[in-house]
Amino acid sequence: MVKGQKMVVIEDLISTGGSVLEAVAAAEREGADVLGVVAIFTYELPKADANFEASGVRLETLSNYSELIKVAKVQGYIDADGLELLKKFKANQETWQD
């Protein structure tokens, strides 16, 4: 790697962001200029937001949990009860218990 080389880290799934932020830190230690992280999906955990904010690393995602449950409802994959359950999970994912 050339010192100062610009790069974007690509991740499949963001929960807390811990593992991808470790990868960013490793790349930076090797001299990379990490522009940010792009991920396919995020659960939108507040802990991830806090971790990315604290690290100063920009995060962009293609989709997220809110959009997933909205599309699942529109497409008929879940009913009203299922939608409420998924919304409750979203509101308190880290300590979720049904």
PDB file of N, CA and C in Angstrom:
ATOM      1  N   MET A   1       0.846  -1.170   0.000  1.00  0.00           N
ATOM      2  CA  MET A   1       0.000   0.000   0.000  1.00  0.00           C
ATOM      3  C   MET A   1       0.893   1.236   0.000  1.00  0.00           C
ATOM      4  N   VAL A   2       0.518   2.191  -0.802  1.00  0.00           N
ATOM      5  CA  VAL A   2       1.234   3.455  -0.859  1.00  0.00           C
ATOM      6  C   VAL A   2       0.697   4.361   0.246  1.00  0.00           C
ATOM      7  N   LYS A   3       1.595   4.927   1.038  1.00  0.00           N
ATOM      8  CA  LYS A   3       1.165   5.834   2.117  1.00  0.00           C
ATOM      9  C   LYS A   3       0.279   6.925   1.528  1.00  0.00           C
ATOM     10  N   GLY A   4      -0.837   7.196   2.205  1.00  0.00           N
ATOM     11  CA  GLY A   4      -1.753   8.240   1.765  1.00  0.00           C
ATOM     12  C   GLY A   4      -2.727   7.802   0.684  1.00  0.00           C
ATOM     13  N   GLN A   5      -2.660   6.534   0.293  1.00  0.00           N
ATOM     14  CA  GLN A   5      -3.570   6.025  -0.731  1.00  0.00           C
ATOM     15  C   GLN A   5      -5.007   6.107  -0.215  1.00  0.00           C
ATOM     16  N   LYS A   6      -5.895   6.663  -1.029  1.00  0.00           N
ATOM     17  CA  LYS A   6      -7.298   6.801  -0.634  1.00  0.00           C
ATOM     18  C   LYS A   6      -8.020   5.473  -0.809  1.00  0.00           C
ATOM     19  N   MET A   7      -8.889   5.177   0.143  1.00  0.00           N
ATOM     20  CA  MET A   7      -9.667   3.948   0.043  1.00  0.00           C
ATOM     21  C   MET A   7     -11.008   4.093   0.755  1.00  0.00           C
ATOM     22  N   VAL A   8     -11.945   3.261   0.344  1.00  0.00           N
ATOM     23  CA  VAL A   8     -13.250   3.138   0.988  1.00  0.00           C
ATOM     24  C   VAL A   8     -13.348   1.690   1.449  1.00  0.00           C
ATOM     25  N   VAL A   9     -13.767   1.483   2.677  1.00  0.00           N
ATOM     26  CA  VAL A   9     -13.940   0.136   3.215  1.00  0.00           C
ATOM     27  C   VAL A   9     -15.385  -0.280   2.947  1.00  0.00           C
ATOM     28  N   ILE A  10     -15.546  -1.481   2.396  1.00  0.00           N
ATOM     29  CA  ILE A  10     -16.880  -1.992   2.066  1.00  0.00           C
ATOM     30  C   ILE A  10     -17.220  -3.118   3.025  1.00  0.00           C
ATOM     31  N   GLU A  11     -18.436  -3.034   3.589  1.00  0.00           N
ATOM     32  CA  GLU A  11     -18.908  -4.001   4.592  1.00  0.00           C
ATOM     33  C   GLU A  11     -20.287  -4.489   4.170  1.00  0.00           C
ATOM     34  N   ASP A  12     -20.636  -5.698   4.582  1.00  0.00           N
ATOM     35  CA  ASP A  12     -21.959  -6.204   4.251  1.00  0.00           C
ATOM     36  C   ASP A  12     -23.019  -5.721   5.236  1.00  0.00           C
ATOM     37  N   LEU A  13     -22.733  -5.797   6.525  1.00  0.00           N
ATOM     38  CA  LEU A  13     -23.743  -5.550   7.550  1.00  0.00           C
ATOM     39  C   LEU A  13     -23.167  -4.735   8.697  1.00  0.00           C
ATOM     40  N   ILE A  14     -23.886  -3.701   9.095  1.00  0.00           N
ATOM     41  CA  ILE A  14     -23.470  -2.895  10.243  1.00  0.00           C
ATOM     42  C   ILE A  14     -24.430  -3.165  11.393  1.00  0.00           C
ATOM     43  N   SER A  15     -23.888  -3.658  12.493  1.00  0.00           N
ATOM     44  CA  SER A  15     -24.685  -3.753  13.723  1.00  0.00           C
ATOM     45  C   SER A  15     -24.175  -2.661  14.656  1.00  0.00           C
ATOM     46  N   THR A  16     -23.030  -2.893  15.287  1.00  0.00           N
ATOM     47  CA  THR A  16     -22.453  -1.847  16.147  1.00  0.00           C
ATOM     48  C   THR A  16     -21.344  -1.076  15.438  1.00  0.00           C
ATOM     49  N   GLY A  17     -20.844  -1.634  14.339  1.00  0.00           N
ATOM     50  CA  GLY A  17     -19.760  -0.990  13.602  1.00  0.00           C
ATOM     51  C   GLY A  17     -18.383  -1.344  14.121  1.00  0.00           C
ATOM     52  N   GLY A  18     -18.307  -2.119  15.179  1.00  0.00           N
ATOM     53  CA  GLY A  18     -17.025  -2.409  15.810  1.00  0.00           C
ATOM     54  C   GLY A  18     -16.004  -3.049  14.892  1.00  0.00           C
ATOM     55  N   SER A  19     -16.384  -4.104  14.188  1.00  0.00           N
ATOM     56  CA  SER A  19     -15.399  -4.824  13.372  1.00  0.00           C
ATOM     57  C   SER A  19     -14.929  -3.995  12.183  1.00  0.00           C
ATOM     58  N   VAL A  20     -15.837  -3.288  11.534  1.00  0.00           N
ATOM     59  CA  VAL A  20     -15.407  -2.500  10.373  1.00  0.00           C
ATOM     60  C   VAL A  20     -14.570  -1.299  10.803  1.00  0.00           C
ATOM     61  N   LEU A  21     -14.861  -0.751  11.964  1.00  0.00           N
ATOM     62  CA  LEU A  21     -14.041   0.365  12.444  1.00  0.00           C
ATOM     63  C   LEU A  21     -12.640  -0.118  12.839  1.00  0.00           C
ATOM     64  N   GLU A  22     -12.525  -1.375  13.289  1.00  0.00           N
ATOM     65  CA  GLU A  22     -11.208  -1.960  13.536  1.00  0.00           C
ATOM     66  C   GLU A  22     -10.443  -2.100  12.223  1.00  0.00           C
ATOM     67  N   ALA A  23     -11.139  -2.496  11.157  1.00  0.00           N
ATOM     68  CA  ALA A  23     -10.503  -2.608   9.844  1.00  0.00           C
ATOM     69  C   ALA A  23     -10.043  -1.239   9.343  1.00  0.00           C
ATOM     70  N   VAL A  24     -10.865  -0.221   9.565  1.00  0.00           N
ATOM     71  CA  VAL A  24     -10.493   1.144   9.190  1.00  0.00           C
ATOM     72  C   VAL A  24      -9.230   1.562   9.933  1.00  0.00           C
ATOM     73  N   ALA A  25      -9.201   1.313  11.225  1.00  0.00           N
ATOM     74  CA  ALA A  25      -8.039   1.690  12.039  1.00  0.00           C
ATOM     75  C   ALA A  25      -6.781   0.967  11.556  1.00  0.00           C
ATOM     76  N   ALA A  26      -6.910  -0.306  11.202  1.00  0.00           N
ATOM     77  CA  ALA A  26      -5.761  -1.074  10.710  1.00  0.00           C
ATOM     78  C   ALA A  26      -5.258  -0.493   9.390  1.00  0.00           C
ATOM     79  N   ALA A  27      -6.176  -0.157   8.495  1.00  0.00           N
ATOM     80  CA  ALA A  27      -5.791   0.436   7.208  1.00  0.00           C
ATOM     81  C   ALA A  27      -5.088   1.775   7.423  1.00  0.00           C
ATOM     82  N   GLU A  28      -5.595   2.561   8.364  1.00  0.00           N
ATOM     83  CA  GLU A  28      -4.977   3.857   8.653  1.00  0.00           C
ATOM     84  C   GLU A  28      -3.586   3.692   9.264  1.00  0.00           C
ATOM     85  N   ARG A  29      -3.428   2.672  10.107  1.00  0.00           N
ATOM     86  CA  ARG A  29      -2.101   2.405  10.680  1.00  0.00           C
ATOM     87  C   ARG A  29      -1.084   2.068   9.580  1.00  0.00           C
ATOM     88  N   GLU A  30      -1.572   1.474   8.513  1.00  0.00           N
ATOM     89  CA  GLU A  30      -0.711   1.113   7.388  1.00  0.00           C
ATOM     90  C   GLU A  30      -0.527   2.275   6.411  1.00  0.00           C
ATOM     91  N   GLY A  31      -1.130   3.427   6.732  1.00  0.00           N
ATOM     92  CA  GLY A  31      -0.916   4.616   5.918  1.00  0.00           C
ATOM     93  C   GLY A  31      -2.029   4.984   4.970  1.00  0.00           C
ATOM     94  N   ALA A  32      -3.129   4.244   4.969  1.00  0.00           N
ATOM     95  CA  ALA A  32      -4.236   4.559   4.068  1.00  0.00           C
ATOM     96  C   ALA A  32      -4.972   5.814   4.531  1.00  0.00           C
ATOM     97  N   ASP A  33      -5.523   6.518   3.571  1.00  0.00           N
ATOM     98  CA  ASP A  33      -6.415   7.641   3.829  1.00  0.00           C
ATOM     99  C   ASP A  33      -7.829   7.117   3.597  1.00  0.00           C
ATOM    100  N   VAL A  34      -8.469   6.647   4.660  1.00  0.00           N
ATOM    101  CA  VAL A  34      -9.795   6.031   4.548  1.00  0.00           C
ATOM    102  C   VAL A  34     -10.843   7.133   4.430  1.00  0.00           C
ATOM    103  N   LEU A  35     -11.548   7.129   3.304  1.00  0.00           N
ATOM    104  CA  LEU A  35     -12.562   8.139   3.042  1.00  0.00           C
ATOM    105  C   LEU A  35     -13.870   7.847   3.766  1.00  0.00           C
ATOM    106  N   GLY A  36     -14.118   6.590   4.070  1.00  0.00           N
ATOM    107  CA  GLY A  36     -15.328   6.209   4.768  1.00  0.00           C
ATOM    108  C   GLY A  36     -15.639   4.743   4.583  1.00  0.00           C
ATOM    109  N   VAL A  37     -16.834   4.363   5.042  1.00  0.00           N
ATOM    110  CA  VAL A  37     -17.315   2.988   4.961  1.00  0.00           C
ATOM    111  C   VAL A  37     -18.621   2.984   4.182  1.00  0.00           C
ATOM    112  N   VAL A  38     -18.755   2.024   3.281  1.00  0.00           N
ATOM    113  CA  VAL A  38     -20.008   1.784   2.567  1.00  0.00           C
ATOM    114  C   VAL A  38     -20.468   0.389   2.952  1.00  0.00           C
ATOM    115  N   ALA A  39     -21.727   0.267   3.340  1.00  0.00           N
ATOM    116  CA  ALA A  39     -22.268  -1.031   3.743  1.00  0.00           C
ATOM    117  C   ALA A  39     -23.571  -1.307   2.998  1.00  0.00           C
ATOM    118  N   ILE A  40     -23.875  -2.571   2.859  1.00  0.00           N
ATOM    119  CA  ILE A  40     -25.117  -2.963   2.199  1.00  0.00           C
ATOM    120  C   ILE A  40     -26.306  -2.685   3.107  1.00  0.00           C
ATOM    121  N   PHE A  41     -26.173  -2.983   4.399  1.00  0.00           N
ATOM    122  CA  PHE A  41     -27.326  -2.919   5.308  1.00  0.00           C
ATOM    123  C   PHE A  41     -26.878  -2.488   6.697  1.00  0.00           C
ATOM    124  N   THR A  42     -27.742  -1.762   7.395  1.00  0.00           N
ATOM    125  CA  THR A  42     -27.513  -1.420   8.792  1.00  0.00           C
ATOM    126  C   THR A  42     -28.777  -1.691   9.606  1.00  0.00           C
ATOM    127  N   TYR A  43     -28.563  -2.202  10.796  1.00  0.00           N
ATOM    128  CA  TYR A  43     -29.676  -2.378  11.735  1.00  0.00           C
ATOM    129  C   TYR A  43     -30.069  -1.060  12.405  1.00  0.00           C
ATOM    130  N   GLU A  44     -29.319  -0.010  12.158  1.00  0.00           N
ATOM    131  CA  GLU A  44     -29.583   1.318  12.726  1.00  0.00           C
ATOM    132  C   GLU A  44     -29.478   1.343  14.252  1.00  0.00           C
ATOM    133  N   LEU A  45     -28.559   0.580  14.792  1.00  0.00           N
ATOM    134  CA  LEU A  45     -28.360   0.594  16.238  1.00  0.00           C
ATOM    135  C   LEU A  45     -27.764   1.936  16.672  1.00  0.00           C
ATOM    136  N   PRO A  46     -28.293   2.522  17.728  1.00  0.00           N
ATOM    137  CA  PRO A  46     -27.710   3.763  18.245  1.00  0.00           C
ATOM    138  C   PRO A  46     -26.220   3.616  18.565  1.00  0.00           C
ATOM    139  N   LYS A  47     -25.812   2.422  19.007  1.00  0.00           N
ATOM    140  CA  LYS A  47     -24.401   2.193  19.324  1.00  0.00           C
ATOM    141  C   LYS A  47     -23.531   2.367  18.080  1.00  0.00           C
ATOM    142  N   ALA A  48     -24.017   1.937  16.926  1.00  0.00           N
ATOM    143  CA  ALA A  48     -23.262   2.118  15.681  1.00  0.00           C
ATOM    144  C   ALA A  48     -23.129   3.597  15.362  1.00  0.00           C
ATOM    145  N   ASP A  49     -24.230   4.330  15.490  1.00  0.00           N
ATOM    146  CA  ASP A  49     -24.176   5.779  15.241  1.00  0.00           C
ATOM    147  C   ASP A  49     -23.126   6.433  16.139  1.00  0.00           C
ATOM    148  N   ALA A  50     -23.135   6.071  17.409  1.00  0.00           N
ATOM    149  CA  ALA A  50     -22.180   6.646  18.357  1.00  0.00           C
ATOM    150  C   ALA A  50     -20.749   6.252  18.003  1.00  0.00           C
ATOM    151  N   ASN A  51     -20.543   4.983  17.618  1.00  0.00           N
ATOM    152  CA  ASN A  51     -19.203   4.521  17.279  1.00  0.00           C
ATOM    153  C   ASN A  51     -18.655   5.229  16.044  1.00  0.00           C
ATOM    154  N   PHE A  52     -19.482   5.394  15.028  1.00  0.00           N
ATOM    155  CA  PHE A  52     -19.020   6.077  13.818  1.00  0.00           C
ATOM    156  C   PHE A  52     -18.781   7.561  14.097  1.00  0.00           C
ATOM    157  N   GLU A  53     -19.658   8.168  14.879  1.00  0.00           N
ATOM    158  CA  GLU A  53     -19.471   9.574  15.212  1.00  0.00           C
ATOM    159  C   GLU A  53     -18.177   9.775  15.998  1.00  0.00           C
ATOM    160  N   ALA A  54     -17.947   8.918  16.974  1.00  0.00           N
ATOM    161  CA  ALA A  54     -16.743   9.042  17.809  1.00  0.00           C
ATOM    162  C   ALA A  54     -15.467   8.843  16.989  1.00  0.00           C
ATOM    163  N   SER A  55     -15.542   7.976  15.988  1.00  0.00           N
ATOM    164  CA  SER A  55     -14.359   7.694  15.179  1.00  0.00           C
ATOM    165  C   SER A  55     -14.133   8.735  14.086  1.00  0.00           C
ATOM    166  N   GLY A  56     -15.178   9.487  13.771  1.00  0.00           N
ATOM    167  CA  GLY A  56     -15.060  10.465  12.695  1.00  0.00           C
ATOM    168  C   GLY A  56     -15.095   9.837  11.313  1.00  0.00           C
ATOM    169  N   VAL A  57     -15.513   8.575  11.232  1.00  0.00           N
ATOM    170  CA  VAL A  57     -15.573   7.864   9.959  1.00  0.00           C
ATOM    171  C   VAL A  57     -16.981   8.004   9.377  1.00  0.00           C
ATOM    172  N   ARG A  58     -17.041   8.384   8.120  1.00  0.00           N
ATOM    173  CA  ARG A  58     -18.330   8.533   7.434  1.00  0.00           C
ATOM    174  C   ARG A  58     -18.869   7.158   7.058  1.00  0.00           C
ATOM    175  N   LEU A  59     -20.186   6.969   7.235  1.00  0.00           N
ATOM    176  CA  LEU A  59     -20.860   5.717   6.890  1.00  0.00           C
ATOM    177  C   LEU A  59     -21.993   6.001   5.926  1.00  0.00           C
ATOM    178  N   GLU A  60     -22.024   5.254   4.837  1.00  0.00           N
ATOM    179  CA  GLU A  60     -23.137   5.284   3.880  1.00  0.00           C
ATOM    180  C   GLU A  60     -23.625   3.853   3.716  1.00  0.00           C
ATOM    181  N   THR A  61     -24.953   3.674   3.686  1.00  0.00           N
ATOM    182  CA  THR A  61     -25.508   2.337   3.509  1.00  0.00           C
ATOM    183  C   THR A  61     -26.500   2.319   2.358  1.00  0.00           C
ATOM    184  N   LEU A  62     -26.654   1.143   1.760  1.00  0.00           N
ATOM    185  CA  LEU A  62     -27.603   0.983   0.670  1.00  0.00           C
ATOM    186  C   LEU A  62     -29.027   0.789   1.169  1.00  0.00           C
ATOM    187  N   SER A  63     -29.160   0.166   2.343  1.00  0.00           N
ATOM    188  CA  SER A  63     -30.482  -0.072   2.912  1.00  0.00           C
ATOM    189  C   SER A  63     -30.364  -0.132   4.425  1.00  0.00           C
ATOM    190  N   ASN A  64     -31.529  -0.191   5.085  1.00  0.00           N
ATOM    191  CA  ASN A  64     -31.531  -0.201   6.539  1.00  0.00           C
ATOM    192  C   ASN A  64     -32.756  -0.942   7.065  1.00  0.00           C
ATOM    193  N   TYR A  65     -32.758  -1.143   8.364  1.00  0.00           N
ATOM    194  CA  TYR A  65     -33.828  -1.913   9.017  1.00  0.00           C
ATOM    195  C   TYR A  65     -35.196  -1.260   8.820  1.00  0.00           C
ATOM    196  N   SER A  66     -35.269   0.044   8.927  1.00  0.00           N
ATOM    197  CA  SER A  66     -36.559   0.731   8.769  1.00  0.00           C
ATOM    198  C   SER A  66     -37.150   0.479   7.389  1.00  0.00           C
ATOM    199  N   GLU A  67     -36.311   0.571   6.378  1.00  0.00           N
ATOM    200  CA  GLU A  67     -36.774   0.335   5.010  1.00  0.00           C
ATOM    201  C   GLU A  67     -37.164  -1.120   4.807  1.00  0.00           C
ATOM    202  N   LEU A  68     -36.411  -2.023   5.398  1.00  0.00           N
ATOM    203  CA  LEU A  68     -36.704  -3.448   5.285  1.00  0.00           C
ATOM    204  C   LEU A  68     -38.098  -3.772   5.810  1.00  0.00           C
ATOM    205  N   ILE A  69     -38.435  -3.271   6.995  1.00  0.00           N
ATOM    206  CA  ILE A  69     -39.752  -3.611   7.545  1.00  0.00           C
ATOM    207  C   ILE A  69     -40.868  -2.914   6.768  1.00  0.00           C
ATOM    208  N   LYS A  70     -40.596  -1.727   6.242  1.00  0.00           N
ATOM    209  CA  LYS A  70     -41.596  -1.038   5.436  1.00  0.00           C
ATOM    210  C   LYS A  70     -41.896  -1.831   4.161  1.00  0.00           C
ATOM    211  N   VAL A  71     -40.865  -2.270   3.475  1.00  0.00           N
ATOM    212  CA  VAL A  71     -41.042  -3.040   2.236  1.00  0.00           C
ATOM    213  C   VAL A  71     -41.676  -4.401   2.535  1.00  0.00           C
ATOM    214  N   ALA A  72     -41.280  -5.029   3.629  1.00  0.00           N
ATOM    215  CA  ALA A  72     -41.869  -6.320   4.002  1.00  0.00           C
ATOM    216  C   ALA A  72     -43.366  -6.196   4.201  1.00  0.00           C
ATOM    217  N   LYS A  73     -43.813  -5.104   4.794  1.00  0.00           N
ATOM    218  CA  LYS A  73     -45.244  -4.871   5.001  1.00  0.00           C
ATOM    219  C   LYS A  73     -45.947  -4.655   3.665  1.00  0.00           C
ATOM    220  N   VAL A  74     -45.402  -3.778   2.833  1.00  0.00           N
ATOM    221  CA  VAL A  74     -46.010  -3.476   1.526  1.00  0.00           C
ATOM    222  C   VAL A  74     -46.092  -4.727   0.658  1.00  0.00           C
ATOM    223  N   GLN A  75     -45.061  -5.560   0.688  1.00  0.00           N
ATOM    224  CA  GLN A  75     -45.016  -6.771  -0.133  1.00  0.00           C
ATOM    225  C   GLN A  75     -45.832  -7.927   0.454  1.00  0.00           C
ATOM    226  N   GLY A  76     -46.361  -7.740   1.661  1.00  0.00           N
ATOM    227  CA  GLY A  76     -47.195  -8.771   2.273  1.00  0.00           C
ATOM    228  C   GLY A  76     -46.425  -9.876   2.977  1.00  0.00           C
ATOM    229  N   TYR A  77     -45.144  -9.658   3.257  1.00  0.00           N
ATOM    230  CA  TYR A  77     -44.361 -10.664   3.962  1.00  0.00           C
ATOM    231  C   TYR A  77     -44.687 -10.698   5.450  1.00  0.00           C
ATOM    232  N   ILE A  78     -45.202  -9.601   5.982  1.00  0.00           N
ATOM    233  CA  ILE A  78     -45.583  -9.546   7.388  1.00  0.00           C
ATOM    234  C   ILE A  78     -46.962  -8.906   7.517  1.00  0.00           C
ATOM    235  N   ASP A  79     -47.677  -9.251   8.572  1.00  0.00           N
ATOM    236  CA  ASP A  79     -48.974  -8.644   8.839  1.00  0.00           C
ATOM    237  C   ASP A  79     -48.805  -7.521   9.864  1.00  0.00           C
ATOM    238  N   ALA A  80     -49.912  -6.932  10.277  1.00  0.00           N
ATOM    239  CA  ALA A  80     -49.866  -5.804  11.211  1.00  0.00           C
ATOM    240  C   ALA A  80     -49.202  -6.202  12.538  1.00  0.00           C
ATOM    241  N   ASP A  81     -49.497  -7.414  13.024  1.00  0.00           N
ATOM    242  CA  ASP A  81     -48.883  -7.872  14.276  1.00  0.00           C
ATOM    243  C   ASP A  81     -47.374  -8.033  14.122  1.00  0.00           C
ATOM    244  N   GLY A  82     -46.963  -8.608  13.008  1.00  0.00           N
ATOM    245  CA  GLY A  82     -45.542  -8.769  12.743  1.00  0.00           C
ATOM    246  C   GLY A  82     -44.839  -7.430  12.621  1.00  0.00           C
ATOM    247  N   LEU A  83     -45.510  -6.474  11.998  1.00  0.00           N
ATOM    248  CA  LEU A  83     -44.940  -5.134  11.860  1.00  0.00           C
ATOM    249  C   LEU A  83     -44.715  -4.503  13.228  1.00  0.00           C
ATOM    250  N   GLU A  84     -45.690  -4.633  14.115  1.00  0.00           N
ATOM    251  CA  GLU A  84     -45.540  -4.076  15.467  1.00  0.00           C
ATOM    252  C   GLU A  84     -44.391  -4.743  16.217  1.00  0.00           C
ATOM    253  N   LEU A  85     -44.270  -6.054  16.073  1.00  0.00           N
ATOM    254  CA  LEU A  85     -43.187  -6.776  16.732  1.00  0.00           C
ATOM    255  C   LEU A  85     -41.825  -6.293  16.219  1.00  0.00           C
ATOM    256  N   LEU A  86     -41.707  -6.123  14.912  1.00  0.00           N
ATOM    257  CA  LEU A  86     -40.447  -5.655  14.338  1.00  0.00           C
ATOM    258  C   LEU A  86     -40.142  -4.216  14.742  1.00  0.00           C
ATOM    259  N   LYS A  87     -41.159  -3.396  14.884  1.00  0.00           N
ATOM    260  CA  LYS A  87     -40.953  -2.021  15.344  1.00  0.00           C
ATOM    261  C   LYS A  87     -40.482  -2.013  16.801  1.00  0.00           C
ATOM    262  N   LYS A  88     -41.029  -2.904  17.627  1.00  0.00           N
ATOM    263  CA  LYS A  88     -40.584  -3.006  19.019  1.00  0.00           C
ATOM    264  C   LYS A  88     -39.130  -3.456  19.085  1.00  0.00           C
ATOM    265  N   PHE A  89     -38.761  -4.404  18.216  1.00  0.00           N
ATOM    266  CA  PHE A  89     -37.378  -4.847  18.151  1.00  0.00           C
ATOM    267  C   PHE A  89     -36.464  -3.684  17.777  1.00  0.00           C
ATOM    268  N   LYS A  90     -36.869  -2.892  16.789  1.00  0.00           N
ATOM    269  CA  LYS A  90     -36.055  -1.756  16.359  1.00  0.00           C
ATOM    270  C   LYS A  90     -35.874  -0.747  17.484  1.00  0.00           C
ATOM    271  N   ALA A  91     -36.899  -0.547  18.260  1.00  0.00           N
ATOM    272  CA  ALA A  91     -36.841   0.446  19.340  1.00  0.00           C
ATOM    273  C   ALA A  91     -35.873   0.034  20.448  1.00  0.00           C
ATOM    274  N   ASN A  92     -35.630  -1.252  20.598  1.00  0.00           N
ATOM    275  CA  ASN A  92     -34.769  -1.706  21.695  1.00  0.00           C
ATOM    276  C   ASN A  92     -33.998  -2.959  21.294  1.00  0.00           C
ATOM    277  N   GLN A  93     -33.228  -2.878  20.220  1.00  0.00           N
ATOM    278  CA  GLN A  93     -32.539  -4.040  19.671  1.00  0.00           C
ATOM    279  C   GLN A  93     -31.500  -4.651  20.600  1.00  0.00           C
ATOM    280  N   GLU A  94     -30.795  -3.836  21.335  1.00  0.00           N
ATOM    281  CA  GLU A  94     -29.679  -4.358  22.122  1.00  0.00           C
ATOM    282  C   GLU A  94     -30.107  -5.195  23.314  1.00  0.00           C
ATOM    283  N   THR A  95     -31.296  -4.953  23.824  1.00  0.00           N
ATOM    284  CA  THR A  95     -31.770  -5.725  24.978  1.00  0.00           C
ATOM    285  C   THR A  95     -33.086  -6.427  24.656  1.00  0.00           C
ATOM    286  N   TRP A  96     -33.282  -6.748  23.382  1.00  0.00           N
ATOM    287  CA  TRP A  96     -34.538  -7.319  22.906  1.00  0.00           C
ATOM    288  C   TRP A  96     -34.886  -8.631  23.592  1.00  0.00           C
ATOM    289  N   GLN A  97     -36.120  -8.693  24.047  1.00  0.00           N
ATOM    290  CA  GLN A  97     -36.720  -9.939  24.526  1.00  0.00           C
ATOM    291  C   GLN A  97     -38.185  -9.884  24.171  1.00  0.00           C
ATOM    292  N   ASP A  98     -38.685 -10.933  23.548  1.00  0.00           N
ATOM    293  CA  ASP A  98     -40.085 -10.995  23.128  1.00  0.00           C
ATOM    294  C   ASP A  98     -40.967 -11.319  24.316  1.00  0.00           C
TER     295      ASP A  98
END
